[in-house]
Short mmCIF file of C-alpha atoms in Angstrom, two decimals:
data_model
loop_
_atom_site.label_atom_id
_atom_site.label_comp_id
_atom_site.label_asym_id
_atom_site.label_seq_id
_atom_site.Cartn_x
_atom_site.Cartn_y
_atom_site.Cartn_z
CA MET A 1 -2.94 19.92 60.80
CA ALA A 2 -1.49 16.84 59.13
CA SER A 3 2.25 16.34 59.27
CA ASP A 4 4.42 15.98 56.16
CA SER A 5 4.70 12.22 56.78
CA GLU A 6 0.93 11.91 56.99
CA LYS A 7 0.60 13.81 53.71
CA THR A 8 3.00 11.51 51.89
CA GLU A 9 1.27 8.41 53.21
CA ARG A 10 -2.17 9.58 52.08
CA PRO A 11 -3.27 7.66 48.95
CA ALA A 12 -3.27 9.65 45.74
CA GLU A 13 -6.62 10.96 44.63
CA ARG A 14 -7.88 9.16 41.55
CA GLY A 15 -10.47 10.16 39.01
CA ILE A 16 -12.47 8.68 36.18
CA PHE A 17 -9.65 9.20 33.67
CA ASP A 18 -6.95 7.62 35.83
CA CYS A 19 -5.56 5.19 33.25
CA ASP A 20 -2.56 7.21 32.09
CA GLU A 21 -5.14 9.30 30.20
CA ALA A 22 -5.34 6.46 27.68
CA HIS A 23 -9.02 7.04 27.06
CA HIS A 24 -9.10 10.82 26.71
CA SER A 25 -10.58 12.26 23.53
CA PRO A 26 -8.11 14.93 22.31
CA ARG A 27 -9.21 18.55 22.62
CA ARG A 28 -8.38 21.66 20.63
CA GLU A 29 -5.90 22.82 23.28
CA ASP A 30 -4.10 19.46 23.08
CA TYR A 31 -3.34 20.02 19.40
CA GLU A 32 -2.42 23.67 20.02
CA HIS A 33 0.12 22.44 22.58
CA LEU A 34 1.40 19.75 20.21
CA PHE A 35 1.93 22.18 17.35
CA ARG A 36 3.81 24.59 19.66
CA ASN A 37 5.83 22.19 21.81
CA GLY A 38 5.33 18.60 20.72
CA LEU A 39 7.09 16.13 18.46
CA VAL A 40 5.31 15.66 15.12
CA ALA A 41 6.50 12.37 13.61
CA LEU A 42 5.60 11.46 10.03
CA ASP A 43 4.99 7.91 8.85
CA THR A 44 6.21 6.69 5.45
CA ASN A 45 2.82 7.00 3.77
CA VAL A 46 2.72 10.75 4.52
CA LEU A 47 5.87 11.26 2.43
CA LEU A 48 4.87 8.84 -0.33
CA ASN A 49 1.48 10.54 -0.62
CA LEU A 50 3.31 13.53 -2.06
CA TYR A 51 3.89 11.40 -5.18
CA ARG A 52 0.40 9.89 -5.19
CA SER A 53 -1.58 13.08 -4.57
CA ASN A 54 -2.76 15.49 -7.21
CA GLU A 55 -1.08 18.89 -7.48
CA ARG A 56 -3.53 20.70 -5.19
CA THR A 57 -3.35 18.13 -2.39
CA ARG A 58 0.44 17.97 -2.65
CA GLU A 59 0.77 21.75 -2.24
CA ASP A 60 -1.65 21.84 0.71
CA THR A 61 0.26 19.04 2.47
CA LEU A 62 3.60 20.78 1.95
CA ALA A 63 2.15 24.06 3.23
CA ALA A 64 1.09 22.35 6.46
CA LEU A 65 4.48 20.66 6.85
CA ARG A 66 6.28 23.98 6.35
CA LYS A 67 4.27 25.48 9.20
CA LEU A 68 5.27 22.53 11.40
CA ARG A 69 8.90 22.44 10.34
CA GLY A 70 10.23 23.22 13.82
CA ARG A 71 8.33 20.26 15.30
CA LEU A 72 8.87 17.66 12.55
CA TRP A 73 10.82 14.46 13.11
CA ILE A 74 11.27 11.35 10.96
CA PRO A 75 12.10 7.94 12.52
CA HIS A 76 14.96 6.36 10.59
CA GLN A 77 12.74 3.38 9.76
CA VAL A 78 10.45 5.77 7.88
CA LEU A 79 13.40 7.07 5.87
CA THR A 80 14.43 3.50 5.00
CA GLU A 81 10.91 2.59 3.87
CA PHE A 82 10.54 5.86 1.97
CA TRP A 83 13.63 5.27 -0.17
CA ARG A 84 12.79 1.63 -0.75
CA ASN A 85 9.32 2.52 -2.03
CA ARG A 86 10.38 5.65 -3.88
CA GLU A 87 12.60 3.55 -6.13
CA LEU A 88 9.49 1.79 -7.45
CA ARG A 89 8.37 3.30 -10.73
CA SER A 90 4.76 2.78 -9.62
CA VAL A 91 5.35 5.30 -6.81
CA ARG A 92 7.27 7.96 -8.73
CA HIS A 93 4.89 7.63 -11.70
CA HIS A 94 1.79 6.94 -9.67
CA HIS A 95 -0.60 8.97 -11.79
CA GLY A 96 0.61 7.50 -15.08
CA THR A 97 0.46 3.98 -13.66
CA LYS A 98 -3.05 4.40 -12.33
CA ALA A 99 -4.15 5.99 -15.61
CA LYS A 100 -2.89 2.93 -17.51
CA GLU A 101 -4.70 0.62 -15.12
CA ALA A 102 -7.95 2.57 -15.49
CA CYS A 103 -7.66 2.66 -19.28
CA ALA A 104 -6.91 -1.07 -19.34
CA ALA A 105 -10.05 -1.69 -17.30
CA LEU A 106 -12.09 0.39 -19.76
CA ASP A 107 -10.59 -1.59 -22.63
CA LYS A 108 -11.71 -4.79 -20.94
CA VAL A 109 -15.26 -3.45 -20.49
CA GLU A 110 -15.41 -2.51 -24.16
CA ARG A 111 -14.13 -5.93 -25.28
CA SER A 112 -16.44 -7.72 -22.86
CA ALA A 113 -19.46 -5.84 -24.22
CA GLY A 114 -18.58 -6.83 -27.77
CA ASP A 115 -17.92 -10.44 -26.80
CA ALA A 116 -21.17 -10.67 -24.81
CA LEU A 117 -23.21 -9.36 -27.73
CA ASP A 118 -21.44 -11.70 -30.14
CA ARG A 119 -22.22 -14.70 -27.92
CA TRP A 120 -25.83 -13.59 -27.54
CA THR A 121 -26.49 -13.06 -31.24
CA THR A 122 -24.93 -16.45 -31.97
CA ALA A 123 -26.93 -18.22 -29.26
CA VAL A 124 -30.27 -16.78 -30.39
CA HIS A 125 -29.47 -17.06 -34.11
CA LEU A 126 -29.51 -13.36 -34.94
CA LYS A 127 -26.22 -13.22 -36.84
CA ASN A 128 -28.11 -12.98 -40.14
CA ASP A 129 -30.64 -10.40 -38.93
CA SER A 130 -29.24 -7.25 -40.50
CA ALA A 131 -31.58 -4.92 -38.61
CA VAL A 132 -30.48 -6.23 -35.21
CA MET A 133 -26.81 -6.33 -36.19
CA ASP A 134 -27.00 -2.72 -37.46
CA GLN A 135 -28.44 -1.61 -34.12
CA ILE A 136 -25.67 -3.40 -32.27
CA ASP A 137 -23.00 -1.81 -34.48
CA VAL A 138 -24.43 1.66 -33.81
CA ALA A 139 -24.60 1.01 -30.05
CA LEU A 140 -21.04 -0.35 -29.95
CA ALA A 141 -19.81 2.64 -31.91
CA GLY A 142 -21.45 4.90 -29.33
CA LEU A 143 -19.88 2.89 -26.53
CA GLY A 144 -16.50 3.23 -28.24
CA LYS A 145 -16.85 7.02 -28.41
CA THR A 146 -17.80 7.15 -24.73
CA MET A 147 -14.82 5.00 -23.79
CA ASP A 148 -12.51 7.16 -25.91
CA ALA A 149 -13.76 10.26 -24.11
CA LEU A 150 -13.19 8.65 -20.71
CA ARG A 151 -9.70 7.52 -21.69
CA GLN A 152 -8.90 11.05 -22.85
CA LEU A 153 -10.15 12.48 -19.55
CA ILE A 154 -8.03 10.04 -17.54
CA GLU A 155 -4.88 10.65 -19.58
CA THR A 156 -5.28 14.44 -19.48
CA GLN A 157 -5.69 14.45 -15.70
CA ALA A 158 -2.74 12.09 -15.25
CA GLU A 159 -0.56 14.39 -17.34
CA LYS A 160 -1.64 17.38 -15.26
CA ASP A 161 -0.83 15.67 -11.95
CA ALA A 162 2.37 13.96 -13.12
CA LEU A 163 5.66 14.87 -11.50
CA PRO A 164 8.42 15.44 -14.07
CA GLY A 165 12.04 14.79 -13.18
CA THR A 166 11.53 12.10 -10.53
CA GLY A 167 14.03 9.78 -12.23
CA ASP A 168 16.90 11.96 -10.99
CA THR A 169 17.10 12.73 -7.28
CA HIS A 170 18.48 16.19 -8.11
CA THR A 171 15.43 17.13 -10.17
CA ASP A 172 12.73 15.26 -8.23
CA PRO A 173 10.31 18.04 -7.12
CA VAL A 174 9.19 16.09 -4.04
CA LEU A 175 12.76 15.65 -2.82
CA THR A 176 13.46 19.31 -3.59
CA GLU A 177 10.70 20.24 -1.14
CA LEU A 178 11.49 17.62 1.50
CA GLU A 179 15.24 18.16 1.74
CA PRO A 180 15.15 21.58 3.47
CA LEU A 181 12.07 20.61 5.51
CA LEU A 182 13.67 17.51 7.02
CA GLN A 183 17.32 18.53 7.22
CA GLY A 184 18.56 17.65 10.70
CA ARG A 185 15.20 16.09 11.61
CA ILE A 186 15.93 12.42 10.89
CA GLY A 187 16.40 10.03 13.79
CA PRO A 188 19.38 7.65 14.06
CA PRO A 189 19.18 4.03 12.84
CA LEU A 190 19.34 1.06 15.16
CA SER A 191 22.68 -0.70 15.29
CA PRO A 192 22.74 -4.18 13.63
CA PRO A 193 22.48 -5.99 17.01
CA GLU A 194 19.68 -3.65 18.10
CA TYR A 195 17.84 -4.21 14.84
CA ALA A 196 18.13 -8.00 15.11
CA GLU A 197 16.79 -7.83 18.66
CA ALA A 198 13.95 -5.53 17.53
CA VAL A 199 12.86 -8.06 14.88
CA ARG A 200 12.81 -10.81 17.52
CA GLU A 201 10.85 -8.61 19.91
CA ALA A 202 8.40 -7.65 17.15
CA GLN A 203 7.72 -11.33 16.46
CA LYS A 204 7.20 -12.00 20.16
CA ARG A 205 4.78 -9.08 20.46
CA ALA A 206 2.96 -10.19 17.33
CA ASP A 207 2.44 -13.66 18.79
CA GLU A 208 0.74 -11.94 21.75
CA GLU A 209 -1.13 -9.48 19.47
CA MET A 210 0.56 -6.58 21.22
CA PRO A 211 0.57 -3.40 19.10
CA PRO A 212 1.90 -2.05 16.90
CA GLY A 213 2.53 -4.15 13.80
CA TYR A 214 1.13 -7.55 14.65
CA GLU A 215 -1.28 -7.35 11.70
CA ASP A 216 1.69 -7.24 9.29
CA PHE A 217 3.07 -10.56 10.58
CA ARG A 218 0.04 -12.26 9.03
CA LYS A 219 1.06 -11.34 5.49
CA LYS A 220 4.74 -10.30 5.41
CA PRO A 221 8.09 -11.94 6.15
CA PRO A 222 9.44 -11.08 9.65
CA GLU A 223 11.93 -8.36 8.66
CA GLN A 224 9.32 -6.45 6.66
CA ALA A 225 6.60 -7.12 9.21
CA ALA A 226 8.80 -5.74 12.00
CA GLY A 227 8.87 -2.28 10.38
CA ASP A 228 6.06 -0.81 12.50
CA TYR A 229 7.65 -1.97 15.73
CA VAL A 230 11.07 -0.63 14.71
CA LEU A 231 9.43 2.73 13.99
CA TRP A 232 7.68 2.58 17.37
CA LEU A 233 10.89 1.73 19.21
CA GLN A 234 12.68 4.68 17.61
CA LEU A 235 9.75 6.94 18.51
CA LEU A 236 9.85 5.77 22.14
CA ARG A 237 13.53 6.62 22.37
CA GLU A 238 13.15 10.08 20.85
CA ALA A 239 10.16 10.89 23.06
CA ALA A 240 12.17 9.86 26.14
CA ARG A 241 15.06 12.06 25.01
CA ARG A 242 12.90 15.12 24.37
CA ARG A 243 10.29 14.61 27.10
CA CYS A 244 7.50 16.10 25.01
CA ASP A 245 4.12 14.86 23.78
CA VAL A 246 4.08 12.98 20.48
CA LEU A 247 1.83 13.27 17.45
CA LEU A 248 2.28 10.50 14.89
CA VAL A 249 0.77 11.30 11.50
CA THR A 250 0.02 8.08 9.65
CA GLY A 251 -2.26 6.76 6.96
CA ASP A 252 -2.01 3.29 8.48
CA VAL A 253 -5.38 2.78 10.17
CA LYS A 254 -5.08 -0.90 11.02
CA LYS A 255 -6.42 -1.98 14.38
CA ASP A 256 -2.91 -2.50 15.75
CA TRP A 257 -2.51 1.31 15.83
CA TRP A 258 -6.01 2.66 16.42
CA THR A 259 -8.99 1.83 18.59
CA SER A 260 -11.79 0.60 16.35
CA GLY A 261 -14.45 2.89 17.81
CA ASP A 262 -17.61 3.68 15.90
CA PRO A 263 -18.64 6.50 13.52
CA ASP A 264 -19.69 8.71 16.46
CA VAL A 265 -16.44 8.27 18.39
CA PRO A 266 -13.23 9.81 16.99
CA PRO A 267 -10.58 7.05 16.71
CA ARG A 268 -7.78 7.18 19.25
CA PRO A 269 -4.43 5.43 19.59
CA ARG A 270 -4.58 1.94 21.03
CA THR A 271 -4.58 2.23 24.82
CA GLU A 272 -1.60 -0.13 25.03
CA LEU A 273 0.45 2.33 22.98
CA VAL A 274 -0.62 5.33 25.04
CA VAL A 275 0.31 3.53 28.25
CA GLU A 276 3.64 2.25 26.89
CA LEU A 277 4.72 5.72 25.77
CA ARG A 278 3.70 7.28 29.07
CA GLN A 279 5.56 4.62 31.05
CA HIS A 280 8.65 4.89 28.84
CA ALA A 281 8.84 8.66 28.40
CA GLY A 282 6.20 10.21 30.64
CA VAL A 283 4.41 11.88 27.72
CA GLN A 284 1.15 11.59 25.81
CA LEU A 285 0.55 9.98 22.39
CA TYR A 286 -1.76 11.34 19.68
CA LEU A 287 -2.52 10.04 16.18
CA LEU A 288 -3.83 11.85 13.10
CA THR A 289 -4.31 10.70 9.53
CA PRO A 290 -2.82 12.92 6.77
CA GLY A 291 -6.28 14.29 5.99
CA GLN A 292 -6.94 15.08 9.65
CA LEU A 293 -3.60 16.85 9.84
CA LEU A 294 -4.67 19.21 7.05
CA THR A 295 -7.92 19.93 8.88
CA LYS A 296 -6.07 20.75 12.11
CA ALA A 297 -3.49 22.83 10.24
CA GLU A 298 -6.24 24.96 8.71
CA GLU A 299 -7.93 25.34 12.09
CA LEU A 300 -4.86 26.10 14.20
CA LEU A 301 -1.99 27.15 11.94
CA ASP A 302 -3.72 29.55 9.55
CA VAL A 303 -2.99 27.31 6.55
CA GLN A 304 -5.35 27.66 3.59
CA VAL A 305 -6.48 24.12 2.78
CA ASP A 306 -8.79 23.13 -0.06
CA LYS A 307 -11.55 20.88 1.26
CA GLY A 308 -10.93 18.64 -1.72
CA SER A 309 -7.41 17.94 -0.46
CA VAL A 310 -8.75 16.55 2.81
CA ILE A 311 -11.26 14.41 0.92
CA ASP A 312 -8.58 13.17 -1.49
CA LEU A 313 -6.27 12.06 1.34
CA GLU A 314 -9.09 10.36 3.23
CA GLN A 315 -10.25 8.55 0.09
CA LEU A 316 -6.69 7.42 -0.60
CA ARG A 317 -6.40 6.13 2.96
CA GLU A 318 -9.76 4.35 2.80
CA THR A 319 -8.93 2.75 -0.56
CA GLU A 320 -5.66 1.40 0.78
CA ALA A 321 -7.33 0.14 3.96
CA VAL A 322 -10.07 -1.71 2.07
CA THR A 323 -8.19 -2.98 -0.99
CA GLY A 324 -4.57 -2.96 0.12
CA ASP A 325 -3.88 -0.83 -2.95
CA SER A 326 -0.76 1.04 -1.85
CA ASP A 327 1.59 0.66 -4.77
CA SER A 328 2.85 -2.57 -3.26
CA GLY A 329 0.60 -4.82 -5.35
CA TRP A 330 0.78 -5.51 -9.08
CA ASN A 331 0.34 -2.64 -11.53
CA VAL A 332 0.66 -2.22 -15.30
CA ASP A 333 4.39 -1.43 -15.18
CA SER A 334 5.42 -4.10 -12.69
CA ILE A 335 3.40 -6.89 -14.31
CA ASN A 336 4.82 -6.14 -17.76
CA LEU A 337 8.34 -5.93 -16.35
CA PHE A 338 7.85 -9.27 -14.62
CA LEU A 339 6.48 -10.99 -17.71
CA ALA A 340 9.28 -9.65 -19.90
CA ARG A 341 11.87 -11.14 -17.53
CA LEU A 342 9.91 -14.39 -17.15
CA SER A 343 9.34 -14.93 -20.87
CA ALA A 344 13.05 -14.69 -21.66
CA ARG A 345 13.72 -17.83 -19.61
CA TYR A 346 10.43 -19.54 -18.89
CA PRO A 347 8.09 -19.20 -21.88
CA ALA A 348 5.77 -22.00 -20.74
CA GLN A 349 4.98 -20.21 -17.48
CA THR A 350 4.53 -16.92 -19.34
CA LYS A 351 2.10 -18.46 -21.83
CA THR A 352 0.19 -20.06 -18.96
CA ILE A 353 -0.24 -16.72 -17.20
CA LEU A 354 -1.42 -14.99 -20.37
CA LYS A 355 -3.81 -17.82 -21.14
CA ALA A 356 -5.23 -17.66 -17.61
CA VAL A 357 -5.77 -13.91 -17.99
CA ARG A 358 -7.63 -14.48 -21.26
CA ASN A 359 -9.77 -17.17 -19.59
CA GLY A 360 -10.86 -14.90 -16.75
CA GLY A 361 -8.16 -16.03 -14.32
CA PHE A 362 -7.96 -19.82 -14.64
CA VAL A 363 -6.24 -22.26 -16.99
CA ASP A 364 -6.74 -26.01 -16.76
CA ARG A 365 -4.05 -28.70 -16.73
CA ALA A 366 -4.72 -29.95 -20.26
CA THR A 367 -4.21 -26.45 -21.66
CA VAL A 368 -0.92 -26.07 -19.79
CA TYR A 369 0.34 -29.35 -21.28
CA SER A 370 -0.64 -28.11 -24.73
CA LEU A 371 1.01 -24.70 -24.27
CA ALA A 372 4.24 -26.15 -22.86
CA GLY A 373 4.41 -29.22 -25.10
CA TYR A 374 4.81 -31.53 -22.11
CA PRO A 375 4.31 -35.31 -22.44
CA GLU A 376 1.19 -36.64 -20.71
CA GLU A 377 3.12 -38.58 -18.05
CA ARG A 378 4.94 -35.48 -16.84
CA LYS A 379 3.64 -34.00 -13.57
CA LEU A 380 3.44 -30.25 -12.92
CA ILE A 381 5.17 -30.34 -9.54
CA GLY A 382 7.49 -27.31 -9.41
CA PHE A 383 5.85 -25.65 -12.41
CA THR A 384 5.35 -22.39 -10.50
CA ARG A 385 8.86 -22.32 -9.04
CA PRO A 386 10.23 -20.02 -11.77
CA ILE A 387 7.56 -17.46 -10.81
CA GLY A 388 9.10 -17.18 -7.36
CA THR A 389 12.63 -17.12 -8.76
CA VAL A 390 11.96 -14.13 -11.03
CA ALA A 391 9.93 -12.33 -8.34
CA ARG A 392 12.83 -12.61 -5.88
CA GLU A 393 15.31 -11.35 -8.45
CA LEU A 394 13.21 -8.28 -9.24
CA HIS A 395 12.65 -7.61 -5.54
CA ASP A 396 16.38 -7.79 -4.86
CA GLU A 397 16.90 -5.27 -7.66
CA GLY A 398 14.36 -2.92 -6.08
CA LEU A 399 11.94 -3.32 -8.99
CA LEU A 400 9.20 -5.09 -7.00
CA SER A 401 8.03 -4.28 -3.48
CA GLY A 402 8.07 -7.92 -2.40
CA GLU A 403 4.42 -7.67 -1.35
CA GLU A 404 2.84 -8.54 -4.72
CA PRO A 405 0.54 -11.60 -4.63
CA PHE A 406 2.12 -14.74 -6.06
CA LEU A 407 1.29 -14.67 -9.75
CA LEU A 408 0.34 -18.29 -10.43
CA GLN A 409 -1.43 -20.34 -7.78
CA THR A 410 -1.80 -24.10 -8.20
CA VAL A 411 -5.38 -25.38 -8.06
CA TYR A 412 -6.12 -28.97 -7.04
CA GLY A 413 -9.44 -30.62 -7.87
CA ALA A 414 -11.41 -32.47 -5.22
CA ASP A 415 -11.12 -35.75 -7.15
CA THR A 416 -7.56 -35.19 -8.30
CA ASP A 417 -4.42 -36.91 -7.05
CA PRO A 418 -2.66 -34.22 -4.93
CA SER A 419 0.47 -34.66 -7.02
CA TRP A 420 -1.45 -33.72 -10.18
CA ALA A 421 -2.54 -30.09 -10.50
CA ALA A 422 -6.01 -29.47 -11.87
CA GLY A 423 -4.87 -26.12 -13.20
CA PHE A 424 -3.58 -22.70 -12.23
CA ARG A 425 -5.14 -19.38 -11.27
CA VAL A 426 -3.83 -15.81 -11.43
CA PRO A 427 -4.87 -13.14 -8.87
CA ASP A 428 -8.00 -11.26 -9.89
CA GLU A 429 -6.17 -7.93 -9.61
CA VAL A 430 -3.84 -8.67 -12.54
CA ILE A 431 -6.58 -9.48 -15.06
CA PRO A 432 -7.44 -5.85 -15.90
CA LEU A 433 -3.74 -4.92 -15.98
CA LEU A 434 -2.96 -7.01 -19.07
CA PRO A 435 -4.58 -6.57 -22.49
CA GLN A 436 -6.30 -9.84 -23.25
CA PRO A 437 -4.50 -11.22 -26.33
CA SER A 438 -6.45 -12.15 -29.39
CA LYS A 439 -6.15 -15.67 -30.74
CA GLU A 440 -3.73 -14.36 -33.37
CA GLN A 441 -1.53 -12.70 -30.72
CA GLU A 442 -1.58 -15.53 -28.21
CA PRO A 443 1.70 -17.49 -28.25
CA ASN A 444 1.34 -21.09 -29.34
CA ARG A 445 4.92 -22.19 -29.83
CA THR A 446 5.65 -25.20 -27.65
CA ASP A 447 8.78 -25.26 -25.58
CA THR A 448 10.23 -28.12 -23.54
CA SER A 449 13.58 -26.61 -22.68
CA GLU A 450 12.74 -25.15 -19.29
CA SER A 451 12.70 -27.29 -16.19
CA PRO A 452 9.53 -27.47 -14.10
#
């Protein structure tokens, strides 16, 4: 019989899954254990989805969260991001904002159809053919009725799903639900020195493409880009304190959180994250999207979930993943707010943006000189600087997310002196957000008072 010393010296038996279980596909019993004994952490998008979702999906999500109340926990970074984004009108009035955008896009289609037919009849000399013109008038009238019906449908649905009272935190129905659910379940913030160190560490990890968050460093300033790592650091600390397995519910499906996998393989957390959590706290990491959480809640927690709610949340997640449309880009409200502020001080830049929108996104240098009343020898260096100035002001006031694409990009021609702009272009996404002004509405007053 082997002695105790011989037993301790014998190498540990290893199996096929001996990699800190980083490659295990989760099983039903894993989620049962999580829902009974684990830590269920919610990412910011889970909370913000309560504003973006329709009434049915919102109620199903809250029902699942109520069942999990004893296990819920919110990293302080999530709370910070939630309040920053909640202050945006485009979040609190998501359905109204999206309805305006959709209606604006329909308006553009209707105008484009009329313009295309007008150009065609002119080009083929049919303007004086009454029979053809009568047919076109009838068809356009039918198109107008169809567009009116679609606009009515959109506006009615938006009104149904709208959340009244969000302007006041005491009457906001989402906050009314979240306050008792999350009371006492918010993690502590990092101290200022800890936060500064976390931002530096996040940048270092991003340079090495170490998850999570390195994808954000490609498109955000460091402090914003460090948000995912700060959340992760807070989660590591809480998991070490509690010594229990962790489920993070997040709509962020970038590859710095999830394995890419394929359609036949359920996505899992990045192996680096699984290993780091196990080494730091000795526990296992699991990830679910908001839609997957509803599916598991129905399966394991006896929560009645409408299948449409799961589909809605997955479609919302997929749309954000593909288009980046997460209320952080331009929308009808934010673009109009921006232009109102810009026009009060920089009318030349405002007229240039509106002209570019009317031209399908681009305005050439000669047109800018005409709009602004600039002398021919004047260069356009610094012309877009006021755009950045106003954007920073609105961001500091909490009226822009800070992630909106720059509104006026300088375009240089291949045969143009680099110091002379060939023209300017606006992002494609803003074109359907602004009604294209008619020639009568388009501003034509010249102004030379603003500096470039």
